[in-house]
C-alpha cells in the first residue's frame, strides 16, 4: 500500500512539474494581414513578473515569392485593450526570447493579449511565433 501511494504521488508530482513550466506559453503560426493590422492571442499571466517573453522563429510572405522577410512587431495589451508595453520588433535571426517590459501600473492585469503585426504595411506575412505570459 505504501509503495503504491508513493508511486502515485511521484507521477502526480512529475506531471505537475512538467505542465507547470509552460502553462502560460504557446507557439503558433499566425497569418498577419497587410496594412499592419494587429492579430491578437489571449494569455494569462501569473502576475509574478514585470515582463513577458516572445520570439519569432520564422516569417515569410503569404503569397509565396521571394522570402526576404526577417521581422515582425509585437506589443502587449490588457484584455480590454489598454496598452501595457511599447511596440517591440522581433527578428527571426535572434536565438533567444525577447523580454517585453510591462508598463508600471499594468502589472495587476492577469488576462492579457499578445498582439502581432507585420513589419511593413504593404505586405502580409505568415509568422511562427512563441509567446510566454509568465
PDB file of C-alpha atoms in Angstrom:
ATOM      1  CA  UNK A   1       0.000   0.000   0.000  1.00  0.00           C
ATOM      2  CA  UNK A   2       2.797   2.403   0.891  1.00  0.00           C
ATOM      3  CA  UNK A   3       4.668   1.716  -2.393  1.00  0.00           C
ATOM      4  CA  UNK A   4       1.519   2.340  -4.439  1.00  0.00           C
ATOM      5  CA  UNK A   5       0.905   5.657  -2.669  1.00  0.00           C
ATOM      6  CA  UNK A   6       4.499   6.745  -3.292  1.00  0.00           C
ATOM      7  CA  UNK A   7       4.246   5.792  -6.979  1.00  0.00           C
ATOM      8  CA  UNK A   8       1.004   7.716  -7.445  1.00  0.00           C
ATOM      9  CA  UNK A   9       2.412  10.750  -5.631  1.00  0.00           C
ATOM     10  CA  UNK A  10       5.572  10.626  -7.777  1.00  0.00           C
ATOM     11  CA  UNK A  11       3.578  10.504 -11.025  1.00  0.00           C
ATOM     12  CA  UNK A  12       1.328  13.374  -9.929  1.00  0.00           C
ATOM     13  CA  UNK A  13       4.339  15.451  -8.865  1.00  0.00           C
ATOM     14  CA  UNK A  14       6.159  14.764 -12.129  1.00  0.00           C
ATOM     15  CA  UNK A  15       3.098  15.709 -14.219  1.00  0.00           C
ATOM     16  CA  UNK A  16       2.622  18.859 -12.165  1.00  0.00           C
ATOM     17  CA  UNK A  17       6.207  19.942 -12.761  1.00  0.00           C
ATOM     18  CA  UNK A  18       6.033  19.079 -16.433  1.00  0.00           C
ATOM     19  CA  UNK A  19       2.853  21.041 -17.122  1.00  0.00           C
ATOM     20  CA  UNK A  20       3.554  23.992 -14.818  1.00  0.00           C
ATOM     21  CA  UNK A  21       6.693  25.011 -16.684  1.00  0.00           C
ATOM     22  CA  UNK A  22       4.767  26.109 -19.812  1.00  0.00           C
ATOM     23  CA  UNK A  23       1.256  26.845 -18.581  1.00  0.00           C
ATOM     24  CA  UNK A  24       1.430  30.424 -19.861  1.00  0.00           C
ATOM     25  CA  UNK A  25       3.438  29.765 -23.051  1.00  0.00           C
ATOM     26  CA  UNK A  26       2.421  28.995 -26.612  1.00  0.00           C
ATOM     27  CA  UNK A  27       3.976  28.561 -30.036  1.00  0.00           C
ATOM     28  CA  UNK A  28       1.826  29.038 -33.110  1.00  0.00           C
ATOM     29  CA  UNK A  29       1.802  30.131 -36.735  1.00  0.00           C
ATOM     30  CA  UNK A  30      -0.099  33.354 -37.406  1.00  0.00           C
ATOM     31  CA  UNK A  31      -1.339  34.966 -40.598  1.00  0.00           C
ATOM     32  CA  UNK A  32      -0.522  38.674 -40.397  1.00  0.00           C
ATOM     33  CA  UNK A  33      -2.581  40.752 -42.852  1.00  0.00           C
ATOM     34  CA  UNK A  34      -1.433  43.707 -44.935  1.00  0.00           C
ATOM     35  CA  UNK A  35      -1.712  47.249 -43.540  1.00  0.00           C
ATOM     36  CA  UNK A  36      -0.041  46.175 -40.281  1.00  0.00           C
ATOM     37  CA  UNK A  37      -3.318  45.067 -38.709  1.00  0.00           C
ATOM     38  CA  UNK A  38      -2.784  43.619 -35.227  1.00  0.00           C
ATOM     39  CA  UNK A  39      -3.507  39.915 -34.672  1.00  0.00           C
ATOM     40  CA  UNK A  40      -4.224  39.070 -31.014  1.00  0.00           C
ATOM     41  CA  UNK A  41      -3.611  35.985 -28.902  1.00  0.00           C
ATOM     42  CA  UNK A  42      -5.004  35.746 -25.373  1.00  0.00           C
ATOM     43  CA  UNK A  43      -2.770  34.717 -22.483  1.00  0.00           C
ATOM     44  CA  UNK A  44      -2.916  34.581 -18.698  1.00  0.00           C
ATOM     45  CA  UNK A  45      -0.124  35.943 -16.501  1.00  0.00           C
ATOM     46  CA  UNK A  46       0.885  34.762 -13.067  1.00  0.00           C
ATOM     47  CA  UNK A  47       1.497  38.381 -12.049  1.00  0.00           C
ATOM     48  CA  UNK A  48       4.893  37.477 -10.601  1.00  0.00           C
ATOM     49  CA  UNK A  49       6.960  39.201 -13.310  1.00  0.00           C
ATOM     50  CA  UNK A  50       7.271  42.709 -14.745  1.00  0.00           C
ATOM     51  CA  UNK A  51       7.952  41.353 -18.219  1.00  0.00           C
ATOM     52  CA  UNK A  52       6.769  38.725 -20.689  1.00  0.00           C
ATOM     53  CA  UNK A  53       8.640  36.884 -23.447  1.00  0.00           C
ATOM     54  CA  UNK A  54       8.182  36.475 -27.158  1.00  0.00           C
ATOM     55  CA  UNK A  55      10.236  35.157 -30.064  1.00  0.00           C
ATOM     56  CA  UNK A  56       9.977  34.963 -33.825  1.00  0.00           C
ATOM     57  CA  UNK A  57      11.168  31.672 -35.298  1.00  0.00           C
ATOM     58  CA  UNK A  58      10.268  32.360 -38.931  1.00  0.00           C
ATOM     59  CA  UNK A  59       8.431  34.865 -41.100  1.00  0.00           C
ATOM     60  CA  UNK A  60       7.627  34.523 -44.790  1.00  0.00           C
ATOM     61  CA  UNK A  61       5.288  36.044 -47.411  1.00  0.00           C
ATOM     62  CA  UNK A  62       1.724  34.754 -47.518  1.00  0.00           C
ATOM     63  CA  UNK A  63       1.684  34.735 -51.311  1.00  0.00           C
ATOM     64  CA  UNK A  64       4.965  32.885 -51.847  1.00  0.00           C
ATOM     65  CA  UNK A  65       7.647  34.611 -53.866  1.00  0.00           C
ATOM     66  CA  UNK A  66      10.975  35.836 -52.540  1.00  0.00           C
ATOM     67  CA  UNK A  67      11.325  35.430 -48.789  1.00  0.00           C
ATOM     68  CA  UNK A  68      13.275  38.462 -47.654  1.00  0.00           C
ATOM     69  CA  UNK A  69      11.164  38.966 -44.520  1.00  0.00           C
ATOM     70  CA  UNK A  70      13.020  38.896 -41.198  1.00  0.00           C
ATOM     71  CA  UNK A  71      10.987  40.951 -38.704  1.00  0.00           C
ATOM     72  CA  UNK A  72       7.534  41.438 -37.180  1.00  0.00           C
ATOM     73  CA  UNK A  73       6.248  43.656 -34.375  1.00  0.00           C
ATOM     74  CA  UNK A  74       4.656  42.748 -31.047  1.00  0.00           C
ATOM     75  CA  UNK A  75       3.028  44.594 -28.166  1.00  0.00           C
ATOM     76  CA  UNK A  76       1.056  43.602 -25.064  1.00  0.00           C
ATOM     77  CA  UNK A  77      -2.369  44.925 -24.052  1.00  0.00           C
ATOM     78  CA  UNK A  78      -4.847  44.114 -21.330  1.00  0.00           C
ATOM     79  CA  UNK A  79      -7.873  42.046 -22.305  1.00  0.00           C
ATOM     80  CA  UNK A  80      -9.821  45.329 -22.580  1.00  0.00           C
ATOM     81  CA  UNK A  81      -7.250  46.834 -24.967  1.00  0.00           C
ATOM     82  CA  UNK A  82      -5.241  49.076 -22.638  1.00  0.00           C
ATOM     83  CA  UNK A  83      -1.627  49.280 -23.776  1.00  0.00           C
ATOM     84  CA  UNK A  84       0.757  47.511 -21.389  1.00  0.00           C
ATOM     85  CA  UNK A  85       4.033  47.761 -23.337  1.00  0.00           C
ATOM     86  CA  UNK A  86       5.843  49.571 -26.095  1.00  0.00           C
ATOM     87  CA  UNK A  87       5.970  48.058 -29.568  1.00  0.00           C
ATOM     88  CA  UNK A  88       8.902  45.651 -29.941  1.00  0.00           C
ATOM     89  CA  UNK A  89      10.434  44.361 -33.166  1.00  0.00           C
ATOM     90  CA  UNK A  90      11.134  40.627 -33.235  1.00  0.00           C
ATOM     91  CA  UNK A  91      13.816  39.318 -35.608  1.00  0.00           C
ATOM     92  CA  UNK A  92      13.845  35.735 -36.878  1.00  0.00           C
ATOM     93  CA  UNK A  93      17.663  35.638 -36.635  1.00  0.00           C
ATOM     94  CA  UNK A  94      17.510  36.007 -32.851  1.00  0.00           C
ATOM     95  CA  UNK A  95      18.462  32.879 -30.932  1.00  0.00           C
ATOM     96  CA  UNK A  96      16.848  33.916 -27.627  1.00  0.00           C
ATOM     97  CA  UNK A  97      13.455  35.116 -26.425  1.00  0.00           C
ATOM     98  CA  UNK A  98      12.850  38.868 -26.353  1.00  0.00           C
ATOM     99  CA  UNK A  99      11.908  40.310 -22.980  1.00  0.00           C
ATOM    100  CA  UNK A 100       8.960  42.713 -23.229  1.00  0.00           C
ATOM    101  CA  UNK A 101       8.821  45.108 -20.288  1.00  0.00           C
ATOM    102  CA  UNK A 102       5.333  45.828 -18.989  1.00  0.00           C
ATOM    103  CA  UNK A 103       4.415  49.400 -18.058  1.00  0.00           C
ATOM    104  CA  UNK A 104       4.118  50.402 -14.409  1.00  0.00           C
ATOM    105  CA  UNK A 105       0.508  50.408 -13.272  1.00  0.00           C
ATOM    106  CA  UNK A 106      -0.432  47.495 -15.543  1.00  0.00           C
ATOM    107  CA  UNK A 107       1.175  44.633 -13.635  1.00  0.00           C
ATOM    108  CA  UNK A 108      -2.080  43.633 -11.902  1.00  0.00           C
ATOM    109  CA  UNK A 109      -3.627  42.612 -15.241  1.00  0.00           C
ATOM    110  CA  UNK A 110      -3.715  38.827 -15.354  1.00  0.00           C
ATOM    111  CA  UNK A 111      -5.622  38.437 -18.630  1.00  0.00           C
ATOM    112  CA  UNK A 112      -3.536  39.928 -21.432  1.00  0.00           C
ATOM    113  CA  UNK A 113      -3.220  39.874 -25.204  1.00  0.00           C
ATOM    114  CA  UNK A 114      -0.080  39.499 -27.255  1.00  0.00           C
ATOM    115  CA  UNK A 115      -0.616  41.479 -30.444  1.00  0.00           C
ATOM    116  CA  UNK A 116       1.472  40.785 -33.544  1.00  0.00           C
ATOM    117  CA  UNK A 117       1.686  42.559 -36.899  1.00  0.00           C
ATOM    118  CA  UNK A 118       3.890  42.626 -39.971  1.00  0.00           C
ATOM    119  CA  UNK A 119       6.858  44.966 -40.152  1.00  0.00           C
ATOM    120  CA  UNK A 120       5.795  46.599 -43.442  1.00  0.00           C
ATOM    121  CA  UNK A 121       2.308  47.955 -44.264  1.00  0.00           C
ATOM    122  CA  UNK A 122       2.349  46.752 -47.878  1.00  0.00           C
ATOM    123  CA  UNK A 123       2.924  43.054 -47.171  1.00  0.00           C
ATOM    124  CA  UNK A 124       1.069  40.288 -45.389  1.00  0.00           C
ATOM    125  CA  UNK A 125       3.067  37.504 -43.771  1.00  0.00           C
ATOM    126  CA  UNK A 126       2.947  34.140 -42.044  1.00  0.00           C
ATOM    127  CA  UNK A 127       4.868  34.070 -38.773  1.00  0.00           C
ATOM    128  CA  UNK A 128       5.931  31.241 -36.466  1.00  0.00           C
ATOM    129  CA  UNK A 129       5.895  32.886 -33.024  1.00  0.00           C
ATOM    130  CA  UNK A 130       6.359  31.951 -29.390  1.00  0.00           C
ATOM    131  CA  UNK A 131       4.885  33.927 -26.507  1.00  0.00           C
ATOM    132  CA  UNK A 132       5.046  33.420 -22.760  1.00  0.00           C
ATOM    133  CA  UNK A 133       2.917  35.480 -20.364  1.00  0.00           C
ATOM    134  CA  UNK A 134       4.891  34.193 -17.374  1.00  0.00           C
TER     135      UNK A 134
END
